[in-house]
JSON list of C-alpha atoms in Angstrom, two decimals:
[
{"chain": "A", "resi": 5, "resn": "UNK", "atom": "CA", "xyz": [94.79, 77.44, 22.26]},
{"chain": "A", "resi": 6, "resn": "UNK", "atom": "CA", "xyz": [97.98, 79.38, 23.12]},
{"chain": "A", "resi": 7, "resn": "UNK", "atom": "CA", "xyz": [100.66, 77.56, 20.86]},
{"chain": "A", "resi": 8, "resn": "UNK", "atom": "CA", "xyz": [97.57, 78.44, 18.05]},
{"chain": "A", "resi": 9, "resn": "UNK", "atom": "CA", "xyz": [97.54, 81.71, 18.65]},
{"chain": "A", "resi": 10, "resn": "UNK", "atom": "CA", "xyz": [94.11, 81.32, 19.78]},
{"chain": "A", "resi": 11, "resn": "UNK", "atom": "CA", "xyz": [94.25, 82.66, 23.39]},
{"chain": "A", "resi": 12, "resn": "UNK", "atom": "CA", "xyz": [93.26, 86.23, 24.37]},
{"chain": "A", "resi": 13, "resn": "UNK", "atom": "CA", "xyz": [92.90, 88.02, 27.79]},
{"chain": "A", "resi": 14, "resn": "UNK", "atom": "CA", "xyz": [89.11, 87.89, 27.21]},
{"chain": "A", "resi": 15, "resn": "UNK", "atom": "CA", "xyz": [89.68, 83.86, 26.77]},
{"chain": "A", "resi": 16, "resn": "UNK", "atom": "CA", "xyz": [91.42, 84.05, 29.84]},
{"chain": "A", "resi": 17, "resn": "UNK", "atom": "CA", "xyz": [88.44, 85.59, 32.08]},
{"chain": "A", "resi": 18, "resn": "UNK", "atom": "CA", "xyz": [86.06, 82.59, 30.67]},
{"chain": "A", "resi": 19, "resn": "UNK", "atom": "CA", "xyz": [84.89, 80.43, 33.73]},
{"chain": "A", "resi": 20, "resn": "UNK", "atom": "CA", "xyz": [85.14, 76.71, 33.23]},
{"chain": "A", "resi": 21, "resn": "UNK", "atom": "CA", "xyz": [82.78, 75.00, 35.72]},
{"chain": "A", "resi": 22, "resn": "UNK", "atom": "CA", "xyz": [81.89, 71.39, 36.48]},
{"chain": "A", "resi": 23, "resn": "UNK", "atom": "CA", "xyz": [78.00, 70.46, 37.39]},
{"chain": "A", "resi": 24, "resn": "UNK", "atom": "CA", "xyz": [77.45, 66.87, 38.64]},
{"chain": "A", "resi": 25, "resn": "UNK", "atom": "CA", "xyz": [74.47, 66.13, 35.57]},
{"chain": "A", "resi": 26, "resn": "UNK", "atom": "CA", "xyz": [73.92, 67.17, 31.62]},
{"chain": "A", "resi": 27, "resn": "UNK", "atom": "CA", "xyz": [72.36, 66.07, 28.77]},
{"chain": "A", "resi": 28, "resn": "UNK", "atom": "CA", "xyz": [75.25, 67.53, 26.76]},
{"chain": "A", "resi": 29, "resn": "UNK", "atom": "CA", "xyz": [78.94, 67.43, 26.72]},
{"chain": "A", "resi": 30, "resn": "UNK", "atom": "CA", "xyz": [79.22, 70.41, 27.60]},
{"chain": "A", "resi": 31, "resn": "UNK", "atom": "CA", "xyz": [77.80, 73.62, 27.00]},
{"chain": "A", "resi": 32, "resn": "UNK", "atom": "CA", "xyz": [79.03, 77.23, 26.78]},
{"chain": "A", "resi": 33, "resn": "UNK", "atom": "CA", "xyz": [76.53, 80.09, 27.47]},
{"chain": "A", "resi": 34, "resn": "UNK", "atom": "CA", "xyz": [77.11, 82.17, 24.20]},
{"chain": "A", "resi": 35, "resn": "UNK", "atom": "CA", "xyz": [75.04, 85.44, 24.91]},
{"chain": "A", "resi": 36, "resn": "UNK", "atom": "CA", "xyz": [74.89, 84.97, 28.29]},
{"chain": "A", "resi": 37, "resn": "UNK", "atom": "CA", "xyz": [77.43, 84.84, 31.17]},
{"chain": "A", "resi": 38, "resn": "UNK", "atom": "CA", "xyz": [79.83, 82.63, 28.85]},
{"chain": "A", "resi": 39, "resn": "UNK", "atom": "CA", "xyz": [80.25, 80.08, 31.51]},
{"chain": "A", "resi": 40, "resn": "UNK", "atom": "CA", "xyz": [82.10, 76.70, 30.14]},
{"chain": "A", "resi": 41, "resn": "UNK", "atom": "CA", "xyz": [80.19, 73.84, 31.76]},
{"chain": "A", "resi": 42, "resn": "UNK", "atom": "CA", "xyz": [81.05, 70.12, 31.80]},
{"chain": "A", "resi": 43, "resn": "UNK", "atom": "CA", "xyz": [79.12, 68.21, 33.42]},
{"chain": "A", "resi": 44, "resn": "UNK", "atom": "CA", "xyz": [80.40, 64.82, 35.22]},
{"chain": "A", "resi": 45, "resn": "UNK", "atom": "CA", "xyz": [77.58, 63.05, 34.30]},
{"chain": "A", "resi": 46, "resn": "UNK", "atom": "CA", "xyz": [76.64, 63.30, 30.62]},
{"chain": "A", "resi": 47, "resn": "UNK", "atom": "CA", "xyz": [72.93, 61.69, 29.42]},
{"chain": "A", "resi": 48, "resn": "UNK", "atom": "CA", "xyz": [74.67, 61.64, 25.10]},
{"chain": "A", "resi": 49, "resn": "UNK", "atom": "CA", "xyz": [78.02, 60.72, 26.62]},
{"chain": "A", "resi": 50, "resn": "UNK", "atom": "CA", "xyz": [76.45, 57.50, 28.03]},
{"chain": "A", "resi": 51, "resn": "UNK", "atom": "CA", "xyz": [74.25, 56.81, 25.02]},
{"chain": "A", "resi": 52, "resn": "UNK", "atom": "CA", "xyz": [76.68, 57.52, 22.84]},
{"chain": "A", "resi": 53, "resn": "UNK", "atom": "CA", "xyz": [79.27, 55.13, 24.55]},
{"chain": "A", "resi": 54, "resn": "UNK", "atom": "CA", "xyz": [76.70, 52.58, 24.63]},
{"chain": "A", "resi": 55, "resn": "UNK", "atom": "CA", "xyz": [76.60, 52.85, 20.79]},
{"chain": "A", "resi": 56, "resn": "UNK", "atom": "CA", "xyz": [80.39, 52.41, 20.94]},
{"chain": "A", "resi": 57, "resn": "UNK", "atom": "CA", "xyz": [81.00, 56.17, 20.30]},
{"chain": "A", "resi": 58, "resn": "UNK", "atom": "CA", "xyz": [84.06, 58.39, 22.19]},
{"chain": "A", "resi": 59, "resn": "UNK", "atom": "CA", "xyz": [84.28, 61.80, 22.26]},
{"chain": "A", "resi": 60, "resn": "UNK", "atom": "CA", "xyz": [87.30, 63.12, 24.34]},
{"chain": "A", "resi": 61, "resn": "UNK", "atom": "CA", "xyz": [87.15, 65.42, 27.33]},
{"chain": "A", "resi": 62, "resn": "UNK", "atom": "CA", "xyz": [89.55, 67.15, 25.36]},
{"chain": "A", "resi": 63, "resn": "UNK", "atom": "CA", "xyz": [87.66, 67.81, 22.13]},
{"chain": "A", "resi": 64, "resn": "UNK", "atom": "CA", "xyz": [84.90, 68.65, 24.14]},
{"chain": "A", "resi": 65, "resn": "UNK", "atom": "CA", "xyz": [86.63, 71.52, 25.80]},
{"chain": "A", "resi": 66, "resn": "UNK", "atom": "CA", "xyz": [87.96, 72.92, 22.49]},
{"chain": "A", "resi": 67, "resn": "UNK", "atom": "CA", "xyz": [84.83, 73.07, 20.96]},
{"chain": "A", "resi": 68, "resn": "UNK", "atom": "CA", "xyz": [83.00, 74.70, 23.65]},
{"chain": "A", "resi": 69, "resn": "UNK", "atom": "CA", "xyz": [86.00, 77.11, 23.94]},
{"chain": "A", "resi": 70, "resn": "UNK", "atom": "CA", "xyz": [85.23, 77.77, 20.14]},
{"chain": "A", "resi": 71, "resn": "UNK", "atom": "CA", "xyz": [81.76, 78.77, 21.31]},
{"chain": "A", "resi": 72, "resn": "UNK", "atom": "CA", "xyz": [83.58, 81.15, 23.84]},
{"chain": "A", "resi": 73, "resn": "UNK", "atom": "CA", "xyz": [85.65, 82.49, 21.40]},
{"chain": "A", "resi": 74, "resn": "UNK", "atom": "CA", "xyz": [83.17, 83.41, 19.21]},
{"chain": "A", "resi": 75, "resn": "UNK", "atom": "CA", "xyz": [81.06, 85.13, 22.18]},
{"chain": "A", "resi": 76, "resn": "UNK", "atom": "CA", "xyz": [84.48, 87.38, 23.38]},
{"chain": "A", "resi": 77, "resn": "UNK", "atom": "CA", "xyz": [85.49, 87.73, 19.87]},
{"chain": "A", "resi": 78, "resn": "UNK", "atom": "CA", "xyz": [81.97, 88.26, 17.93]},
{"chain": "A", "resi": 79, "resn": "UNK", "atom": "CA", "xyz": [83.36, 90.54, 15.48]},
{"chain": "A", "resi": 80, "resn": "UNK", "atom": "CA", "xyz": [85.12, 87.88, 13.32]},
{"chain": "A", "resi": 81, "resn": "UNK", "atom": "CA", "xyz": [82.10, 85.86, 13.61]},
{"chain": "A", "resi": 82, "resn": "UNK", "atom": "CA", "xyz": [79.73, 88.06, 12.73]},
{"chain": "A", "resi": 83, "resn": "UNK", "atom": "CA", "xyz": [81.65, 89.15, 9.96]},
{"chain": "A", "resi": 84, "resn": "UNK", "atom": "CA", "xyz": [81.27, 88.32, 5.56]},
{"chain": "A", "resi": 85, "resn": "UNK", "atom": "CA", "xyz": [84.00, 86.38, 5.76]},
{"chain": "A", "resi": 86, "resn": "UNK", "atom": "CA", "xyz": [82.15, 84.09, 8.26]},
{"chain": "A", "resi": 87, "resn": "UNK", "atom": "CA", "xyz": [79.35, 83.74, 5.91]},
{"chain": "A", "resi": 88, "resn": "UNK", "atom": "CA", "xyz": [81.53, 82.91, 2.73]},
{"chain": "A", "resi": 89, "resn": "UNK", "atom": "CA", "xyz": [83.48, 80.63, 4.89]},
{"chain": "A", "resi": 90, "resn": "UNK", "atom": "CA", "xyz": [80.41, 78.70, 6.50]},
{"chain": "A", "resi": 91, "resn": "UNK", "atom": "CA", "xyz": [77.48, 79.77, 4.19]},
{"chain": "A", "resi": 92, "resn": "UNK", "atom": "CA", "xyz": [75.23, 81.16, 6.64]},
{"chain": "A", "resi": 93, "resn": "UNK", "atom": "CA", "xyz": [75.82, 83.72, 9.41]},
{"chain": "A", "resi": 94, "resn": "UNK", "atom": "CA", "xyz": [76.92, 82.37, 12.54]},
{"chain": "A", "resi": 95, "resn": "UNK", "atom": "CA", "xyz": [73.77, 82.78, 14.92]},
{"chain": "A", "resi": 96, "resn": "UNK", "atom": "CA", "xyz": [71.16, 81.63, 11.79]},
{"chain": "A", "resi": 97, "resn": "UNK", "atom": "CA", "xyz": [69.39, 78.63, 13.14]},
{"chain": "A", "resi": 98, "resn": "UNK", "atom": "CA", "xyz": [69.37, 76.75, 9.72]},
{"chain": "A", "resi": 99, "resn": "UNK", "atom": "CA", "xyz": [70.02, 73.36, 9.72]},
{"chain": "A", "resi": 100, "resn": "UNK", "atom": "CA", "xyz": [71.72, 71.12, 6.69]},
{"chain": "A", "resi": 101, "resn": "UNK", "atom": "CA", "xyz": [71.82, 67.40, 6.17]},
{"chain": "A", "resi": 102, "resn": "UNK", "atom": "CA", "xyz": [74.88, 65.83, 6.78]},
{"chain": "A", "resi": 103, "resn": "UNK", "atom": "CA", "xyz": [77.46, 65.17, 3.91]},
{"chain": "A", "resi": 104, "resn": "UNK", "atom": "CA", "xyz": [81.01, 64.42, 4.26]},
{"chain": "A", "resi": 105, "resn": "UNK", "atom": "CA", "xyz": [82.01, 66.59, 1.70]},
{"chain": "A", "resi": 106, "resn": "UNK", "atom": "CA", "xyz": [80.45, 70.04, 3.38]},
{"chain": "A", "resi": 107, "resn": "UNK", "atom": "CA", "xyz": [81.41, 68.92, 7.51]},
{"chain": "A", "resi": 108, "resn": "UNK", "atom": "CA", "xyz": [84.09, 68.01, 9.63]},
{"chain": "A", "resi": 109, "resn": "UNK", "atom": "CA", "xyz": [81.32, 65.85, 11.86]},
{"chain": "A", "resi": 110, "resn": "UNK", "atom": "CA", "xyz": [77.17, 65.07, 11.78]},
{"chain": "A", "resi": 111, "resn": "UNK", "atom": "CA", "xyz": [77.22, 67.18, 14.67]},
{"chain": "A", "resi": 112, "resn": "UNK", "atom": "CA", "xyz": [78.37, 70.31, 12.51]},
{"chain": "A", "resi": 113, "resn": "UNK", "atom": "CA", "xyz": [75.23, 70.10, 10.26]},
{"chain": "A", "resi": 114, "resn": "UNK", "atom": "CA", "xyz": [73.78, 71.30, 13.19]},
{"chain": "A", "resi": 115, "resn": "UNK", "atom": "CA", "xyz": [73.76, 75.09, 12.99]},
{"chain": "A", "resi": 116, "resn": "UNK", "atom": "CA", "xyz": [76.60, 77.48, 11.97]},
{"chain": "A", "resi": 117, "resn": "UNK", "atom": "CA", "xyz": [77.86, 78.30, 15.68]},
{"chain": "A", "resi": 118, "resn": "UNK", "atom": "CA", "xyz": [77.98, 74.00, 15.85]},
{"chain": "A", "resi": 119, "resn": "UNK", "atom": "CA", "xyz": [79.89, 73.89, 12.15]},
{"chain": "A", "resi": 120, "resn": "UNK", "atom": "CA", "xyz": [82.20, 76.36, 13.88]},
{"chain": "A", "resi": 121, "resn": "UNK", "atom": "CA", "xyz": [83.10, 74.69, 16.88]},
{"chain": "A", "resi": 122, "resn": "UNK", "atom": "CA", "xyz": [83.54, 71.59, 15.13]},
{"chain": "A", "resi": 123, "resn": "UNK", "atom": "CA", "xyz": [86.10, 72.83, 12.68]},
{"chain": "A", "resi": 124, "resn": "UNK", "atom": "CA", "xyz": [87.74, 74.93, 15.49]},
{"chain": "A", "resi": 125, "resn": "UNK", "atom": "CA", "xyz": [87.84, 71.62, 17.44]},
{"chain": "A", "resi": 126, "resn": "UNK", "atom": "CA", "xyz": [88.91, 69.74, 14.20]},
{"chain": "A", "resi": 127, "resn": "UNK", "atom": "CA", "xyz": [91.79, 72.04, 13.72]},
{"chain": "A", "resi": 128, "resn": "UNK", "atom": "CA", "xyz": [93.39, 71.75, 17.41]},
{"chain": "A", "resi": 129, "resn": "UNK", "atom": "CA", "xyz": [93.26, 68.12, 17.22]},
{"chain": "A", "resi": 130, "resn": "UNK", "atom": "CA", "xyz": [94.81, 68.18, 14.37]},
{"chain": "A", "resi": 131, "resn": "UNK", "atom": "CA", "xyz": [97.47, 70.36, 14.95]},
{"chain": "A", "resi": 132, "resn": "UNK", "atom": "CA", "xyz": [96.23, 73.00, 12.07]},
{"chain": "A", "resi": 133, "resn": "UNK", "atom": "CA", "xyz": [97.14, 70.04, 9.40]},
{"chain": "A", "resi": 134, "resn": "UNK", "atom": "CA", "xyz": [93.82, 69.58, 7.08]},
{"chain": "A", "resi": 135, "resn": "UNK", "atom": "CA", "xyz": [93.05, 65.78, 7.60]},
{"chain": "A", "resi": 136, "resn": "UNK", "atom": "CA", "xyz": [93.15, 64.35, 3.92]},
{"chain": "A", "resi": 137, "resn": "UNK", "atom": "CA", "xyz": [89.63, 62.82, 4.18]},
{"chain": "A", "resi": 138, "resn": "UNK", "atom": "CA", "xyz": [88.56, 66.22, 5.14]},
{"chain": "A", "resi": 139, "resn": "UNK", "atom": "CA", "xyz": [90.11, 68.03, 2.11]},
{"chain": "A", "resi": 140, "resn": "UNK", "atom": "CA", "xyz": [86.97, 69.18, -0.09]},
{"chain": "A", "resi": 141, "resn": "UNK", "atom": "CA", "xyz": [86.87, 72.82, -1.34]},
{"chain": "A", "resi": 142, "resn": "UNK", "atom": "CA", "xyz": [83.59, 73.53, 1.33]},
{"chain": "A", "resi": 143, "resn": "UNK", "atom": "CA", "xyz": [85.62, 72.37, 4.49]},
{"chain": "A", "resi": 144, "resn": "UNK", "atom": "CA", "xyz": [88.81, 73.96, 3.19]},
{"chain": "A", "resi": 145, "resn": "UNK", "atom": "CA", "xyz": [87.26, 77.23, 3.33]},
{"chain": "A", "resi": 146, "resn": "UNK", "atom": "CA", "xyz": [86.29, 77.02, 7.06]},
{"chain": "A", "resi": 147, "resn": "UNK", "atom": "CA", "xyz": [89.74, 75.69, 7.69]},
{"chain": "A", "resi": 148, "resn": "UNK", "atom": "CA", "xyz": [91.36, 78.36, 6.31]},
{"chain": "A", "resi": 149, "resn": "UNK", "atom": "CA", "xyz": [88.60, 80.93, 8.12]},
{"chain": "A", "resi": 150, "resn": "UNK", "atom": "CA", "xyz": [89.56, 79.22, 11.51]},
{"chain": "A", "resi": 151, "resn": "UNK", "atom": "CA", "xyz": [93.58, 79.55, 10.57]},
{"chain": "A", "resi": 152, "resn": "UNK", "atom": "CA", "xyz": [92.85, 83.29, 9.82]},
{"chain": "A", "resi": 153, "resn": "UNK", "atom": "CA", "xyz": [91.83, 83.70, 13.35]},
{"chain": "A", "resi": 154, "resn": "UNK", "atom": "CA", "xyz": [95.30, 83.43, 14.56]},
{"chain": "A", "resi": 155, "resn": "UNK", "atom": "CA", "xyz": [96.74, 86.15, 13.13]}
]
C-alpha cells in the first residue's frame, strides 16, 4: 500500500485481527469499528479449495484493506467520480451479473464496495499495470479511479 501511495495515518490505526473460524476470507467492519479480520479457519476457503480454487492470504488482505480505505477515506468513495467510475454509488446494494467485460472477478458483481475492493486488490497485484485481458473501457475506468487515489 505504501510504495502505491495508498497508505495514510488513518490506514495505519486499522486493527488487523485473527479469529480461529469464518465463513469468509476475511472481513472488514466498514461502518463499524473497521476491524480487519482473518480468520484461520475459512468455511469458502475450504470449499473453494476443494473446487480447486486459491485465493492468496495476500489478495485477501488487500482487498479487505480496500474496504478500510474506503471507511477512513469515505469522501472519495462517496464521491461522482465513484459513481461514473463504478456505475452505482459505493454503499448501493445492487447486484449485476457477471461479465468479463464490466469486472475484474465474479466476486465484484457483488455490490459496488465488492467491485471496489476487487479492482483495488487487482491493481496491487498487479503492480498498477492493467492486465491485458482486463482492458475493456468499463474496467479501465475503475482502474484509472483506483490510480487517482494515489495522488
Amino acid at each position: 500500500l505504501k510504495r502505491y501511495g495508498f497508505w495514510c495515518d488513518k490506514l495505519s490505526v486499522v486493527p488487523v485481527r485473527q479469529v480461529p473460524v469464518g465463513l469468509a476470507y476475511g472481513w472488514q467492519y466498514y461502518q463499524g469499528c473497521g476491524d480487519i479480520v482473518i480468520p484461520q479457519l475459512s468455511f469458502i476457503r475450504v470449499f473453494d479449495r476443494i473446487r480447486g480454487v486459491a485465493i492468496s492470504l495476500r489478495d485477501t488482505i488487500r482487498h479487505e484493506y480496500a474496504h478500510a480505505f474506503a471507511h477512513t477515506r469515505d469522501g472519495f468513495v462517496n464521491s461522482g467520480k465513484f459513481v461514473t467510475a463504478f456505475g452505482r454509488a459505493h454503499d448501493s446494494p445492487d447486484k449485476d451479473y457477471y461479465e468479463k467485460d464490466l469486472y475484474v472477478s465474479p466476486y465484484a458483481a457483488n455490490d459496488a464496495s465488492e467491485d471496489f475492493a476487487e479492482t483495488f486488490m487487482f491493481y496491487l497485484k498487479h503492480q498498477g499495470k492493467l492486465p491485458e485481458r482486463l482492458d475493456t473501457p468499463t474496467i479501465k475506468k475503475k482502474w484509472d479511479f483506483v490510480s487517482d487515489l494515489r495522488r
